[in-house]
């Protein structure tokens, strides 16, 4: 799902909300979340998950082409941890897909040629 898909879904669900206002709502939410993460704050949305900022210390890596050692500086990266309800819902959907695939009619198997003499 893209940002514009999210705007379209929001505008479709709320008829009284014009598309332009739905764009503003999505932009405001995402901007607020980004600003909170930049400040190092944690964002928790119950039933969905939490966003945190992880610290990656500086380390020595390797250039894959030359094999030369390269210093990789420390950095802060956003991290998402799904909530229990979201994990369970995704897993339930995946199990339903597997069950549906298992109950599908199997493809016909091509007939095997009869044993040929001398082919041991």
Short mmCIF file of N, CA and C in Angstrom, two decimals, residues 1-119:
data_model
loop_
_atom_site.label_atom_id
_atom_site.label_comp_id
_atom_site.label_asym_id
_atom_site.label_seq_id
_atom_site.Cartn_x
_atom_site.Cartn_y
_atom_site.Cartn_z
N UNK A 1 0.85 -1.17 0.00
CA UNK A 1 0.00 0.00 0.00
C UNK A 1 0.89 1.23 0.00
N UNK A 2 0.59 2.14 -0.87
CA UNK A 2 1.34 3.39 -0.96
C UNK A 2 0.61 4.50 -0.20
N UNK A 3 1.27 5.62 -0.10
CA UNK A 3 0.68 6.78 0.57
C UNK A 3 -0.63 7.19 -0.12
N UNK A 4 -0.63 7.21 -1.46
CA UNK A 4 -1.84 7.60 -2.18
C UNK A 4 -2.94 6.56 -2.01
N UNK A 5 -2.58 5.27 -1.89
CA UNK A 5 -3.59 4.24 -1.61
C UNK A 5 -4.24 4.49 -0.25
N UNK A 6 -3.42 4.88 0.72
CA UNK A 6 -3.93 5.18 2.05
C UNK A 6 -4.88 6.37 2.01
N UNK A 7 -4.53 7.40 1.27
CA UNK A 7 -5.39 8.58 1.12
C UNK A 7 -6.71 8.18 0.46
N UNK A 8 -6.62 7.38 -0.60
CA UNK A 8 -7.83 6.94 -1.31
C UNK A 8 -8.74 6.12 -0.40
N UNK A 9 -8.16 5.21 0.40
CA UNK A 9 -8.95 4.38 1.31
C UNK A 9 -9.64 5.24 2.37
N UNK A 10 -8.92 6.23 2.89
CA UNK A 10 -9.49 7.11 3.91
C UNK A 10 -10.63 7.94 3.32
N UNK A 11 -10.44 8.49 2.13
CA UNK A 11 -11.47 9.29 1.48
C UNK A 11 -12.68 8.43 1.13
N UNK A 12 -12.46 7.18 0.74
CA UNK A 12 -13.57 6.29 0.38
C UNK A 12 -14.37 5.87 1.62
N UNK A 13 -13.68 5.69 2.74
CA UNK A 13 -14.37 5.24 3.96
C UNK A 13 -15.21 6.36 4.58
N UNK A 14 -14.76 7.59 4.44
CA UNK A 14 -15.48 8.72 5.02
C UNK A 14 -15.95 9.63 3.89
N UNK A 15 -17.19 9.48 3.48
CA UNK A 15 -17.74 10.25 2.36
C UNK A 15 -17.70 11.75 2.60
N UNK A 16 -17.86 12.17 3.87
CA UNK A 16 -17.89 13.59 4.17
C UNK A 16 -16.50 14.22 4.15
N UNK A 17 -15.44 13.39 4.00
CA UNK A 17 -14.07 13.89 4.00
C UNK A 17 -13.59 14.03 2.55
N UNK A 18 -13.40 15.26 2.08
CA UNK A 18 -12.92 15.44 0.71
C UNK A 18 -11.51 14.85 0.55
N UNK A 19 -11.19 14.48 -0.67
CA UNK A 19 -9.91 13.86 -0.97
C UNK A 19 -8.75 14.75 -0.53
N UNK A 20 -8.88 16.04 -0.73
CA UNK A 20 -7.83 16.99 -0.35
C UNK A 20 -7.60 16.97 1.17
N UNK A 21 -8.68 16.87 1.95
CA UNK A 21 -8.56 16.81 3.40
C UNK A 21 -7.96 15.47 3.84
N UNK A 22 -8.31 14.40 3.15
CA UNK A 22 -7.74 13.09 3.47
C UNK A 22 -6.22 13.12 3.25
N UNK A 23 -5.78 13.80 2.19
CA UNK A 23 -4.34 13.94 1.94
C UNK A 23 -3.68 14.68 3.09
N UNK A 24 -4.33 15.74 3.57
CA UNK A 24 -3.78 16.52 4.67
C UNK A 24 -3.70 15.70 5.95
N UNK A 25 -4.71 14.89 6.22
CA UNK A 25 -4.72 14.04 7.41
C UNK A 25 -3.55 13.06 7.38
N UNK A 26 -3.39 12.36 6.25
CA UNK A 26 -2.31 11.38 6.13
C UNK A 26 -0.95 12.07 6.25
N UNK A 27 -0.80 13.21 5.59
CA UNK A 27 0.47 13.95 5.66
C UNK A 27 0.77 14.38 7.09
N UNK A 28 -0.23 14.87 7.79
CA UNK A 28 -0.04 15.34 9.17
C UNK A 28 0.37 14.18 10.08
N UNK A 29 -0.29 13.04 9.94
CA UNK A 29 0.03 11.88 10.78
C UNK A 29 1.46 11.41 10.51
N UNK A 30 1.79 11.24 9.24
CA UNK A 30 3.13 10.75 8.90
C UNK A 30 4.22 11.74 9.30
N UNK A 31 3.96 13.03 9.11
CA UNK A 31 4.94 14.05 9.51
C UNK A 31 5.13 14.05 11.02
N UNK A 32 4.05 13.91 11.77
CA UNK A 32 4.15 13.88 13.23
C UNK A 32 4.93 12.66 13.71
N UNK A 33 4.69 11.53 13.06
CA UNK A 33 5.42 10.31 13.43
C UNK A 33 6.91 10.47 13.10
N UNK A 34 7.21 11.03 11.95
CA UNK A 34 8.61 11.24 11.55
C UNK A 34 9.32 12.16 12.53
N UNK A 35 8.66 13.27 12.89
CA UNK A 35 9.27 14.22 13.83
C UNK A 35 9.52 13.57 15.18
N UNK A 36 8.60 12.75 15.65
CA UNK A 36 8.78 12.07 16.94
C UNK A 36 9.99 11.13 16.88
N UNK A 37 10.13 10.39 15.79
CA UNK A 37 11.27 9.48 15.67
C UNK A 37 12.58 10.25 15.56
N UNK A 38 12.58 11.38 14.86
CA UNK A 38 13.79 12.20 14.75
C UNK A 38 14.23 12.67 16.14
N UNK A 39 13.25 12.99 17.00
CA UNK A 39 13.56 13.43 18.37
C UNK A 39 13.92 12.25 19.28
N UNK A 40 13.83 11.02 18.75
CA UNK A 40 14.20 9.84 19.53
C UNK A 40 13.06 9.28 20.36
N UNK A 41 11.84 9.72 20.13
CA UNK A 41 10.70 9.23 20.88
C UNK A 41 10.20 7.90 20.33
N UNK A 42 9.47 7.19 21.15
CA UNK A 42 8.86 5.92 20.78
C UNK A 42 7.40 6.18 20.42
N UNK A 43 6.92 5.49 19.38
CA UNK A 43 5.52 5.63 18.97
C UNK A 43 4.86 4.28 19.16
N UNK A 44 3.77 4.26 19.90
CA UNK A 44 3.05 3.00 20.13
C UNK A 44 1.61 3.16 19.69
N UNK A 45 1.18 2.27 18.80
CA UNK A 45 -0.20 2.25 18.35
C UNK A 45 -0.76 0.90 18.76
N UNK A 46 -1.57 0.87 19.81
CA UNK A 46 -2.09 -0.38 20.36
C UNK A 46 -2.78 -1.22 19.30
N UNK A 47 -2.46 -2.50 19.27
CA UNK A 47 -3.06 -3.42 18.32
C UNK A 47 -2.38 -3.41 16.97
N UNK A 48 -1.52 -2.43 16.72
CA UNK A 48 -0.82 -2.34 15.44
C UNK A 48 0.66 -2.60 15.62
N UNK A 49 1.32 -1.80 16.46
CA UNK A 49 2.74 -2.00 16.69
C UNK A 49 3.40 -0.76 17.24
N UNK A 50 4.72 -0.82 17.33
CA UNK A 50 5.46 0.32 17.85
C UNK A 50 6.66 0.63 16.97
N UNK A 51 6.98 1.90 16.92
CA UNK A 51 8.13 2.38 16.17
C UNK A 51 9.13 2.91 17.19
N UNK A 52 10.37 2.50 17.05
CA UNK A 52 11.43 2.99 17.92
C UNK A 52 12.62 3.36 17.05
N UNK A 53 13.61 3.98 17.68
CA UNK A 53 14.85 4.30 17.00
C UNK A 53 15.93 3.42 17.60
N UNK A 54 16.58 2.63 16.76
CA UNK A 54 17.69 1.78 17.21
C UNK A 54 19.02 2.45 16.88
N UNK A 55 19.97 2.25 17.77
CA UNK A 55 21.32 2.78 17.56
C UNK A 55 22.20 1.66 17.04
N UNK A 56 22.85 1.89 15.91
CA UNK A 56 23.82 0.94 15.38
C UNK A 56 25.21 1.53 15.58
N UNK A 57 26.05 0.86 16.36
CA UNK A 57 27.38 1.40 16.61
C UNK A 57 28.26 1.35 15.35
N UNK A 58 29.33 2.14 15.37
CA UNK A 58 30.29 2.12 14.26
C UNK A 58 30.93 0.74 14.19
N UNK A 59 31.27 0.34 12.97
CA UNK A 59 31.89 -0.98 12.80
C UNK A 59 32.75 -0.97 11.56
N UNK A 60 33.53 -2.04 11.43
CA UNK A 60 34.35 -2.21 10.23
C UNK A 60 33.64 -3.19 9.31
N UNK A 61 33.43 -2.78 8.07
CA UNK A 61 32.80 -3.64 7.08
C UNK A 61 33.79 -3.93 5.96
N UNK A 62 33.31 -4.58 4.93
CA UNK A 62 34.16 -4.92 3.79
C UNK A 62 33.50 -4.45 2.50
N UNK A 63 34.31 -3.90 1.61
CA UNK A 63 33.85 -3.56 0.27
C UNK A 63 33.71 -4.89 -0.48
N UNK A 64 32.52 -5.23 -0.96
CA UNK A 64 32.34 -6.53 -1.60
C UNK A 64 33.16 -6.72 -2.88
N UNK A 65 33.48 -5.64 -3.57
CA UNK A 65 34.26 -5.76 -4.81
C UNK A 65 35.74 -6.01 -4.55
N UNK A 66 36.30 -5.17 -3.67
CA UNK A 66 37.75 -5.24 -3.47
C UNK A 66 38.15 -6.02 -2.22
N UNK A 67 37.19 -6.22 -1.31
CA UNK A 67 37.53 -6.89 -0.05
C UNK A 67 38.21 -5.96 0.94
N UNK A 68 38.37 -4.70 0.56
CA UNK A 68 39.04 -3.72 1.40
C UNK A 68 38.18 -3.39 2.63
N UNK A 69 38.83 -3.22 3.79
CA UNK A 69 38.12 -2.85 5.02
C UNK A 69 37.62 -1.42 4.90
N UNK A 70 36.37 -1.21 5.34
CA UNK A 70 35.73 0.10 5.27
C UNK A 70 35.12 0.41 6.63
N UNK A 71 35.35 1.63 7.12
CA UNK A 71 34.75 2.04 8.39
C UNK A 71 33.32 2.49 8.13
N UNK A 72 32.38 1.88 8.82
CA UNK A 72 30.97 2.26 8.71
C UNK A 72 30.62 3.06 9.97
N UNK A 73 30.17 4.31 9.81
CA UNK A 73 29.91 5.15 10.97
C UNK A 73 28.66 4.69 11.74
N UNK A 74 28.57 5.13 12.97
CA UNK A 74 27.38 4.80 13.76
C UNK A 74 26.18 5.51 13.16
N UNK A 75 25.00 4.95 13.39
CA UNK A 75 23.79 5.58 12.88
C UNK A 75 22.59 5.20 13.72
N UNK A 76 21.55 5.99 13.60
CA UNK A 76 20.27 5.71 14.24
C UNK A 76 19.30 5.35 13.13
N UNK A 77 18.59 4.24 13.31
CA UNK A 77 17.66 3.78 12.28
C UNK A 77 16.29 3.50 12.89
N UNK A 78 15.21 3.83 12.16
CA UNK A 78 13.87 3.51 12.66
C UNK A 78 13.63 2.02 12.62
N UNK A 79 12.88 1.53 13.60
CA UNK A 79 12.57 0.10 13.70
C UNK A 79 11.09 -0.05 14.03
N UNK A 80 10.42 -1.00 13.35
CA UNK A 80 9.01 -1.27 13.60
C UNK A 80 8.87 -2.66 14.20
N UNK A 81 8.12 -2.76 15.28
CA UNK A 81 7.83 -4.05 15.89
C UNK A 81 6.32 -4.21 15.87
N UNK A 82 5.80 -5.20 15.11
CA UNK A 82 4.35 -5.36 15.04
C UNK A 82 3.77 -5.78 16.39
N UNK A 83 2.55 -5.34 16.66
CA UNK A 83 1.85 -5.71 17.89
C UNK A 83 1.29 -7.13 17.77
N UNK A 84 0.90 -7.68 18.90
CA UNK A 84 0.40 -9.05 18.95
C UNK A 84 -0.82 -9.23 18.03
N UNK A 85 -1.76 -8.30 18.08
CA UNK A 85 -2.98 -8.42 17.27
C UNK A 85 -2.64 -8.44 15.78
N UNK A 86 -1.72 -7.60 15.34
CA UNK A 86 -1.33 -7.55 13.93
C UNK A 86 -0.62 -8.85 13.53
N UNK A 87 0.31 -9.31 14.37
CA UNK A 87 1.02 -10.57 14.07
C UNK A 87 0.04 -11.73 13.92
N UNK A 88 -0.91 -11.81 14.85
CA UNK A 88 -1.88 -12.91 14.80
C UNK A 88 -2.78 -12.82 13.57
N UNK A 89 -3.19 -11.61 13.21
CA UNK A 89 -4.05 -11.43 12.04
C UNK A 89 -3.33 -11.81 10.75
N UNK A 90 -2.06 -11.41 10.63
CA UNK A 90 -1.27 -11.75 9.45
C UNK A 90 -1.06 -13.26 9.38
N UNK A 91 -0.77 -13.87 10.52
CA UNK A 91 -0.56 -15.32 10.55
C UNK A 91 -1.84 -16.07 10.20
N UNK A 92 -2.98 -15.59 10.72
CA UNK A 92 -4.27 -16.23 10.43
C UNK A 92 -4.56 -16.17 8.92
N UNK A 93 -4.27 -15.03 8.30
CA UNK A 93 -4.50 -14.89 6.86
C UNK A 93 -3.59 -15.82 6.08
N UNK A 94 -2.34 -15.94 6.51
CA UNK A 94 -1.39 -16.83 5.83
C UNK A 94 -1.82 -18.29 5.97
N UNK A 95 -2.32 -18.66 7.14
CA UNK A 95 -2.79 -20.04 7.35
C UNK A 95 -4.01 -20.32 6.46
N UNK A 96 -4.88 -19.35 6.33
CA UNK A 96 -6.07 -19.52 5.49
C UNK A 96 -5.66 -19.71 4.03
N UNK A 97 -4.65 -18.95 3.58
CA UNK A 97 -4.16 -19.12 2.21
C UNK A 97 -3.56 -20.50 2.00
N UNK A 98 -2.79 -20.98 2.99
CA UNK A 98 -2.18 -22.31 2.87
C UNK A 98 -3.26 -23.38 2.84
N UNK A 99 -4.28 -23.23 3.67
CA UNK A 99 -5.37 -24.21 3.71
C UNK A 99 -6.10 -24.22 2.38
N UNK A 100 -6.34 -23.04 1.82
CA UNK A 100 -7.04 -22.95 0.54
C UNK A 100 -6.19 -23.59 -0.56
N UNK A 101 -4.88 -23.37 -0.53
CA UNK A 101 -4.00 -23.95 -1.55
C UNK A 101 -3.95 -25.47 -1.41
N UNK A 102 -4.01 -25.97 -0.18
CA UNK A 102 -3.98 -27.42 0.05
C UNK A 102 -5.25 -28.10 -0.43
N UNK A 103 -6.38 -27.39 -0.42
CA UNK A 103 -7.65 -28.01 -0.81
C UNK A 103 -7.93 -27.87 -2.30
N UNK A 104 -7.06 -27.14 -3.01
CA UNK A 104 -7.24 -26.99 -4.45
C UNK A 104 -7.05 -28.35 -5.12
N UNK A 105 -7.69 -28.54 -6.25
CA UNK A 105 -7.55 -29.79 -7.00
C UNK A 105 -6.12 -29.88 -7.51
N UNK A 106 -5.45 -31.00 -7.23
CA UNK A 106 -4.07 -31.12 -7.68
C UNK A 106 -4.01 -31.25 -9.20
N UNK A 107 -2.91 -30.84 -9.76
CA UNK A 107 -2.71 -30.94 -11.19
C UNK A 107 -2.63 -32.41 -11.59
N UNK A 108 -3.16 -32.78 -12.75
CA UNK A 108 -3.07 -34.17 -13.17
C UNK A 108 -1.62 -34.56 -13.41
N UNK A 109 -1.32 -35.81 -13.06
CA UNK A 109 0.03 -36.32 -13.23
C UNK A 109 0.10 -36.99 -14.59
N UNK A 110 1.16 -36.68 -15.33
CA UNK A 110 1.33 -37.29 -16.65
C UNK A 110 1.55 -38.79 -16.48
N UNK A 111 0.96 -39.60 -17.35
CA UNK A 111 1.15 -41.04 -17.25
C UNK A 111 2.62 -41.40 -17.46
N UNK A 112 3.07 -42.35 -16.67
CA UNK A 112 4.46 -42.80 -16.75
C UNK A 112 4.59 -43.84 -17.84
N UNK A 113 5.68 -43.80 -18.62
CA UNK A 113 5.86 -44.83 -19.66
C UNK A 113 6.10 -46.18 -19.00
N UNK A 114 5.64 -47.22 -19.68
CA UNK A 114 5.81 -48.59 -19.16
C UNK A 114 7.30 -48.90 -19.09
N UNK A 115 7.64 -49.79 -18.16
CA UNK A 115 9.03 -50.19 -18.02
C UNK A 115 9.54 -50.72 -19.35
N UNK A 116 10.68 -50.22 -19.76
CA UNK A 116 11.24 -50.67 -21.00
C UNK A 116 12.24 -51.78 -20.72
N UNK A 117 12.23 -52.84 -21.52
CA UNK A 117 13.17 -53.93 -21.30
C UNK A 117 14.60 -53.45 -21.50
N UNK A 118 15.49 -53.93 -20.66
CA UNK A 118 16.90 -53.61 -20.78
C UNK A 118 17.28 -52.31 -20.07
N UNK A 119 16.32 -51.60 -19.46
CA UNK A 119 16.64 -50.36 -18.75
C UNK A 119 16.70 -50.68 -17.27
#
